[in-house]
Amino acid sequence: MQPARVWTLSDGHAGNLRQAAALAGALGLEAHDWQLDARMPWRLAAPRALPGARGAFGATFAHALAQPPRLAIGCGRQGALATRLAGAAGARTVQILDPRIDPHHWDLVVAPGHDGLRGDNVLTLLGSLHPVDDAWLAAAHASHPALAALPGPRTALLLGGPSRHVEFDLAAFERLAATLLPRITAEGGSLLATVSRRTPLDVLTALRARAADLPGMCWTGPGDGANPYAGLLAWADRIVCSADSVNMLSEAGATRVPVFVAEPERVRGRPRRFIDALLARGRVRALDAALAPFDVEPLRETARIAALVRERLDLRD
């Protein structure tokens, strides 16, 4: 039998696209990816369906709705509107992230527990959806063989940037570096560092300077080649993260190594509830100078959610 027809629908932003693709992948379904940009006024109203919303994403998408998929998976506000349109055309629908309107506009809504959304068709998870599992890590391990030559212990450093919930600036980075780097030096290990699009320029400069005297690698942007992020997760003996990104912490937590979070007490709002849940579960610890190893259980929410989606929507081959 041919694979089920699936659409993933988002605005193309990396976090939204990654979550929708991760769910489709965990379901074992081939997906057609739509990266959409709604026209005005539907863009501002999304996911509310104003009159004429069927044409919000242009003629190509409107025409495609004449033959809807078996399953539409949306992530983010624009993805939620597109998924509603697919549902009205006959598709089963899953919306990822709180749509901020009645979740019953979709067959299922998948939302992080720290958002507080509840309902009979709401599936909650700790963190975010992503593709990191043992198979993904094994593939990343095999595709980055050069990292094997770096001395252990290998410390992966994942840096994000400022958000409305936490200020990650140069001063915060310097405090992180003052705690972490002397330990790496004393152990004779290596630093495997990568950054995000949100990492401030002065932090990038400071990271390059701080990493220059340590064995390892430091990726600060496309000028350094392809981002080795997957390889860093796969080869790390431990991971240190800034505290600003739920997605980054969720993926680090899916590995089988200890994860340390820099200054979790400085985070506010819903992401703080997520970090507190990870701390209570023993999956992460606050960064300190000792970096003492601890036993971990990988956080693998994507497979659990996929099983629930398959059961609730009766998705059979």
CSV table of C-alpha atoms in Angstrom, one decimal:
chain,number,residue,atom,x,y,z
A,1,MET,CA,0.0,0.0,0.0
A,2,GLN,CA,1.2,3.5,-0.8
A,3,PRO,CA,2.2,5.7,2.1
A,4,ALA,CA,-0.5,8.0,3.5
A,5,ARG,CA,-0.7,11.4,1.9
A,6,VAL,CA,0.4,14.0,4.5
A,7,TRP,CA,1.0,17.8,4.4
A,8,THR,CA,3.2,19.7,6.8
A,9,LEU,CA,2.2,23.3,7.0
A,10,SER,CA,4.1,26.2,8.6
A,11,ASP,CA,5.5,29.7,7.9
A,12,GLY,CA,8.9,28.1,7.2
A,13,HIS,CA,10.5,29.3,10.5
A,14,ALA,CA,13.0,26.7,11.6
A,15,GLY,CA,11.3,25.8,14.9
A,16,ASN,CA,7.9,25.4,13.4
A,17,LEU,CA,9.1,23.5,10.3
A,18,ARG,CA,11.2,21.1,12.4
A,19,GLN,CA,8.3,20.2,14.8
A,20,ALA,CA,5.9,19.5,12.0
A,21,ALA,CA,8.4,17.4,10.1
A,22,ALA,CA,9.4,15.5,13.2
A,23,LEU,CA,5.8,14.4,13.9
A,24,ALA,CA,5.3,13.3,10.3
A,25,GLY,CA,8.6,11.4,10.5
A,26,ALA,CA,7.8,9.7,13.8
A,27,LEU,CA,4.5,8.6,12.2
A,28,GLY,CA,6.5,7.0,9.4
A,29,LEU,CA,4.5,9.0,6.8
A,30,GLU,CA,5.9,10.7,3.7
A,31,ALA,CA,4.9,14.4,3.7
A,32,HIS,CA,4.6,17.2,1.3
A,33,ASP,CA,6.0,20.3,3.0
A,34,TRP,CA,4.1,23.6,2.5
A,35,GLN,CA,5.9,26.8,3.7
A,36,LEU,CA,3.3,29.4,3.5
A,37,ASP,CA,2.9,33.2,3.9
A,38,ALA,CA,-0.6,34.4,4.3
A,39,ARG,CA,-1.8,37.5,2.6
A,40,MET,CA,-3.4,40.4,4.5
A,41,PRO,CA,-5.7,40.6,6.4
A,42,TRP,CA,-5.7,36.8,7.0
A,43,ARG,CA,-2.0,37.0,8.1
A,44,LEU,CA,-2.9,39.1,11.1
A,45,ALA,CA,-6.0,37.2,11.9
A,46,ALA,CA,-4.5,33.7,11.7
A,47,PRO,CA,-5.6,31.2,12.8
A,48,ARG,CA,-9.0,32.8,12.8
A,49,ALA,CA,-10.7,32.1,9.4
A,50,LEU,CA,-12.0,35.4,8.1
A,51,PRO,CA,-14.2,35.4,5.0
A,52,GLY,CA,-12.3,34.4,1.9
A,53,ALA,CA,-9.6,32.6,4.0
A,54,ARG,CA,-9.5,29.7,1.4
A,55,GLY,CA,-7.5,32.1,-0.8
A,56,ALA,CA,-5.3,33.4,2.0
A,57,PHE,CA,-2.2,31.5,0.8
A,58,GLY,CA,-2.6,32.1,-2.9
A,59,ALA,CA,-4.0,30.2,-5.8
A,60,THR,CA,-1.6,27.2,-5.7
A,61,PHE,CA,-2.6,26.2,-2.2
A,62,ALA,CA,-6.3,27.0,-2.8
A,63,HIS,CA,-6.2,24.7,-5.8
A,64,ALA,CA,-4.5,21.9,-3.9
A,65,LEU,CA,-7.3,21.9,-1.3
A,66,ALA,CA,-9.5,20.4,-4.0
A,67,GLN,CA,-7.6,17.2,-3.3
A,68,PRO,CA,-6.8,17.4,0.4
A,69,PRO,CA,-4.3,15.0,2.1
A,70,ARG,CA,-5.3,12.3,4.5
A,71,LEU,CA,-3.5,14.2,7.3
A,72,ALA,CA,-2.5,17.8,7.7
A,73,ILE,CA,0.0,18.8,10.4
A,74,GLY,CA,0.4,22.5,11.1
A,75,CYS,CA,2.8,24.3,13.4
A,76,GLY,CA,2.5,28.0,14.3
A,77,ARG,CA,-0.2,30.5,13.7
A,78,GLN,CA,-0.1,30.5,9.9
A,79,GLY,CA,0.2,26.7,9.8
A,80,ALA,CA,-2.8,26.5,12.1
A,81,LEU,CA,-4.9,28.5,9.6
A,82,ALA,CA,-3.7,26.4,6.7
A,83,THR,CA,-4.5,23.2,8.6
A,84,ARG,CA,-8.0,24.5,9.4
A,85,LEU,CA,-8.5,25.0,5.7
A,86,ALA,CA,-7.3,21.5,4.9
A,87,GLY,CA,-9.6,20.2,7.6
A,88,ALA,CA,-12.6,21.9,6.1
A,89,ALA,CA,-11.6,20.3,2.8
A,90,GLY,CA,-11.7,16.8,4.4
A,91,ALA,CA,-8.3,16.2,5.9
A,92,ARG,CA,-7.7,14.9,9.5
A,93,THR,CA,-5.8,17.7,11.3
A,94,VAL,CA,-3.1,18.1,14.0
A,95,GLN,CA,-2.1,21.5,15.2
A,96,ILE,CA,1.3,21.8,17.0
A,97,LEU,CA,1.5,24.6,19.6
A,98,ASP,CA,-1.3,26.4,21.3
A,99,PRO,CA,-3.4,28.1,18.6
A,100,ARG,CA,-4.8,30.6,21.0
A,101,ILE,CA,-8.3,29.8,19.9
A,102,ASP,CA,-10.7,26.9,20.6
A,103,PRO,CA,-8.6,23.7,20.0
A,104,HIS,CA,-11.7,21.9,18.7
A,105,HIS,CA,-11.1,23.6,15.3
A,106,TRP,CA,-8.6,20.7,14.9
A,107,ASP,CA,-8.9,17.0,15.4
A,108,LEU,CA,-5.9,17.1,17.8
A,109,VAL,CA,-3.7,19.9,19.2
A,110,VAL,CA,-0.2,19.0,20.5
A,111,ALA,CA,0.9,21.6,23.0
A,112,PRO,CA,3.8,21.8,25.5
A,113,GLY,CA,2.6,21.2,29.1
A,114,HIS,CA,4.1,24.5,30.2
A,115,ASP,CA,1.6,26.4,28.0
A,116,GLY,CA,-1.2,25.2,30.2
A,117,LEU,CA,-3.6,24.3,27.4
A,118,ARG,CA,-6.0,21.4,28.3
A,119,GLY,CA,-8.9,19.7,26.5
A,120,ASP,CA,-10.2,16.4,25.4
A,121,ASN,CA,-8.4,16.7,22.0
A,122,VAL,CA,-5.2,18.2,23.4
A,123,LEU,CA,-2.1,16.1,23.7
A,124,THR,CA,0.5,17.6,26.1
A,125,LEU,CA,4.2,17.0,26.1
A,126,LEU,CA,7.3,18.0,28.0
A,127,GLY,CA,9.2,20.4,25.7
A,128,SER,CA,8.9,20.3,21.9
A,129,LEU,CA,8.8,17.8,19.1
A,130,HIS,CA,12.0,17.0,17.3
A,131,PRO,CA,13.7,14.2,15.4
A,132,VAL,CA,16.4,13.3,17.9
A,133,ASP,CA,16.4,9.6,18.8
A,134,ASP,CA,18.9,6.8,18.8
A,135,ALA,CA,18.8,6.3,15.0
A,136,TRP,CA,19.2,10.1,14.4
A,137,LEU,CA,22.1,10.2,16.8
A,138,ALA,CA,23.8,7.1,15.2
A,139,ALA,CA,23.5,8.7,11.8
A,140,ALA,CA,24.9,12.0,13.1
A,141,HIS,CA,27.8,10.1,14.8
A,142,ALA,CA,28.6,8.3,11.5
A,143,SER,CA,28.5,11.5,9.4
A,144,HIS,CA,30.9,13.5,11.6
A,145,PRO,CA,33.9,11.1,12.0
A,146,ALA,CA,36.4,13.9,12.5
A,147,LEU,CA,35.0,14.6,15.9
A,148,ALA,CA,36.4,11.2,17.1
A,149,ALA,CA,39.9,12.7,17.1
A,150,LEU,CA,39.0,15.4,19.7
A,151,PRO,CA,40.1,14.6,23.3
A,152,GLY,CA,37.5,13.7,25.9
A,153,PRO,CA,35.5,14.5,27.7
A,154,ARG,CA,33.9,16.4,24.8
A,155,THR,CA,31.6,19.2,26.0
A,156,ALA,CA,29.0,20.4,23.6
A,157,LEU,CA,28.1,24.0,24.2
A,158,LEU,CA,24.8,25.2,22.7
A,159,LEU,CA,24.2,28.9,22.7
A,160,GLY,CA,21.0,30.7,21.9
A,161,GLY,CA,20.2,34.4,22.5
A,162,PRO,CA,18.0,36.8,24.3
A,163,SER,CA,14.3,36.3,24.5
A,164,ARG,CA,11.4,38.0,26.3
A,165,HIS,CA,11.8,35.3,29.0
A,166,VAL,CA,15.5,35.6,29.7
A,167,GLU,CA,18.3,38.0,28.8
A,168,PHE,CA,21.3,36.2,27.3
A,169,ASP,CA,23.9,38.9,26.7
A,170,LEU,CA,27.6,39.2,26.8
A,171,ALA,CA,27.7,39.4,30.6
A,172,ALA,CA,25.7,36.2,30.8
A,173,PHE,CA,28.0,34.5,28.4
A,174,GLU,CA,31.1,35.6,30.3
A,175,ARG,CA,29.6,34.1,33.5
A,176,LEU,CA,28.9,30.8,31.7
A,177,ALA,CA,32.5,30.8,30.3
A,178,ALA,CA,34.1,31.5,33.6
A,179,THR,CA,32.2,28.5,35.1
A,180,LEU,CA,32.7,26.1,32.2
A,181,LEU,CA,36.0,26.7,30.5
A,182,PRO,CA,38.4,26.2,33.4
A,183,ARG,CA,36.9,22.8,34.0
A,184,ILE,CA,37.5,21.8,30.4
A,185,THR,CA,41.1,23.0,30.6
A,186,ALA,CA,41.7,21.1,33.8
A,187,GLU,CA,40.4,17.9,32.4
A,188,GLY,CA,42.3,18.2,29.1
A,189,GLY,CA,39.0,17.8,27.2
A,190,SER,CA,37.6,19.6,24.2
A,191,LEU,CA,34.9,22.2,23.5
A,192,LEU,CA,32.4,21.7,20.7
A,193,ALA,CA,30.4,25.0,20.4
A,194,THR,CA,27.6,26.1,18.2
A,195,VAL,CA,25.3,29.1,18.2
A,196,SER,CA,21.9,30.1,16.9
A,197,ARG,CA,20.5,32.9,14.7
A,198,ARG,CA,19.7,34.8,17.9
A,199,THR,CA,23.2,34.8,19.4
A,200,PRO,CA,24.4,38.4,19.7
A,201,LEU,CA,27.4,39.5,17.7
A,202,ASP,CA,29.4,40.4,20.8
A,203,VAL,CA,28.8,37.0,22.2
A,204,LEU,CA,30.0,35.4,18.9
A,205,THR,CA,33.2,37.4,19.2
A,206,ALA,CA,33.8,36.5,22.8
A,207,LEU,CA,33.1,32.8,22.1
A,208,ARG,CA,35.7,32.7,19.3
A,209,ALA,CA,38.3,34.4,21.6
A,210,ARG,CA,37.5,32.1,24.5
A,211,ALA,CA,37.6,28.9,22.4
A,212,ALA,CA,40.8,29.7,20.5
A,213,ASP,CA,43.0,28.1,23.1
A,214,LEU,CA,40.9,24.9,23.6
A,215,PRO,CA,40.9,21.7,21.6
A,216,GLY,CA,37.7,21.3,19.7
A,217,MET,CA,35.6,23.3,17.2
A,218,CYS,CA,33.6,26.5,17.3
A,219,TRP,CA,30.8,27.2,14.8
A,220,THR,CA,29.6,30.8,14.8
A,221,GLY,CA,27.8,31.1,11.4
A,222,PRO,CA,27.7,30.0,7.8
A,223,GLY,CA,31.2,31.4,7.3
A,224,ASP,CA,32.5,28.5,9.3
A,225,GLY,CA,30.9,25.9,6.9
A,226,ALA,CA,27.9,23.7,7.6
A,227,ASN,CA,26.6,23.7,11.2
A,228,PRO,CA,27.9,20.6,12.9
A,229,TYR,CA,25.0,20.7,15.5
A,230,ALA,CA,23.9,17.1,14.9
A,231,GLY,CA,27.4,15.8,15.2
A,232,LEU,CA,28.0,17.8,18.4
A,233,LEU,CA,24.9,16.1,20.0
A,234,ALA,CA,26.0,12.7,18.8
A,235,TRP,CA,29.7,12.9,20.0
A,236,ALA,CA,29.2,14.9,23.2
A,237,ASP,CA,30.0,13.3,26.6
A,238,ARG,CA,28.0,16.1,28.2
A,239,ILE,CA,26.0,19.1,26.9
A,240,VAL,CA,25.9,22.7,28.3
A,241,CYS,CA,23.0,24.9,27.1
A,242,SER,CA,22.0,28.5,27.6
A,243,ALA,CA,18.5,28.6,29.1
A,244,ASP,CA,16.6,30.5,26.5
A,245,SER,CA,15.4,27.8,24.0
A,246,VAL,CA,12.8,25.2,24.8
A,247,ASN,CA,13.6,23.5,21.4
A,248,MET,CA,17.3,23.4,22.1
A,249,LEU,CA,16.9,22.0,25.6
A,250,SER,CA,14.3,19.4,24.3
A,251,GLU,CA,16.8,18.1,21.8
A,252,ALA,CA,19.7,18.1,24.2
A,253,GLY,CA,17.5,16.2,26.6
A,254,ALA,CA,16.8,13.5,24.0
A,255,THR,CA,20.5,12.4,24.1
A,256,ARG,CA,21.9,9.9,26.5
A,257,VAL,CA,24.4,12.3,28.2
A,258,PRO,CA,24.1,14.8,31.1
A,259,VAL,CA,22.8,18.2,30.3
A,260,PHE,CA,23.6,21.4,32.2
A,261,VAL,CA,21.6,24.6,32.0
A,262,ALA,CA,23.3,28.0,32.6
A,263,GLU,CA,21.5,30.1,35.2
A,264,PRO,CA,18.0,28.5,35.0
A,265,GLU,CA,16.9,30.8,37.8
A,266,ARG,CA,17.0,33.8,35.5
A,267,VAL,CA,14.3,32.4,33.2
A,268,ARG,CA,10.7,33.8,33.6
A,269,GLY,CA,7.3,32.7,32.4
A,270,ARG,CA,6.3,29.5,30.6
A,271,PRO,CA,9.8,28.4,29.7
A,272,ARG,CA,10.7,28.6,33.4
A,273,ARG,CA,8.0,26.0,34.1
A,274,PHE,CA,9.5,23.7,31.4
A,275,ILE,CA,13.0,24.0,32.9
A,276,ASP,CA,11.7,23.4,36.4
A,277,ALA,CA,10.0,20.2,35.2
A,278,LEU,CA,13.3,19.1,33.7
A,279,LEU,CA,15.2,19.8,36.9
A,280,ALA,CA,12.5,18.0,39.0
A,281,ARG,CA,12.7,15.0,36.6
A,282,GLY,CA,16.5,14.9,37.0
A,283,ARG,CA,17.1,15.2,33.3
A,284,VAL,CA,19.1,18.4,33.6
A,285,ARG,CA,21.1,20.2,36.3
A,286,ALA,CA,22.1,23.8,36.8
A,287,LEU,CA,25.6,24.5,35.4
A,288,ASP,CA,28.3,24.6,38.1
A,289,ALA,CA,32.0,24.3,38.1
A,290,ALA,CA,32.1,20.6,39.1
A,291,LEU,CA,30.1,19.3,36.1
A,292,ALA,CA,29.7,16.1,38.0
A,293,PRO,CA,28.4,13.3,35.8
A,294,PHE,CA,24.9,11.9,36.5
A,295,ASP,CA,22.7,9.1,35.2
A,296,VAL,CA,20.1,10.2,32.7
A,297,GLU,CA,17.0,8.9,31.0
A,298,PRO,CA,16.6,10.3,27.5
A,299,LEU,CA,13.6,12.6,27.0
A,300,ARG,CA,11.8,11.1,24.0
A,301,GLU,CA,8.4,12.8,23.8
A,302,THR,CA,8.1,12.7,20.0
A,303,ALA,CA,7.6,8.9,19.7
A,304,ARG,CA,5.1,9.0,22.5
A,305,ILE,CA,3.1,11.8,20.9
A,306,ALA,CA,3.2,10.1,17.5
A,307,ALA,CA,1.8,6.9,19.0
A,308,LEU,CA,-1.1,8.8,20.6
A,309,VAL,CA,-1.8,10.6,17.3
A,310,ARG,CA,-1.8,7.3,15.4
A,311,GLU,CA,-4.2,5.8,17.9
A,312,ARG,CA,-6.6,8.8,18.2
A,313,LEU,CA,-6.9,9.4,14.5
A,314,ASP,CA,-6.8,5.6,13.6
A,315,LEU,CA,-3.9,6.1,11.2
A,316,ARG,CA,-3.4,2.6,9.7
A,317,ASP,CA,-1.6,1.7,6.6
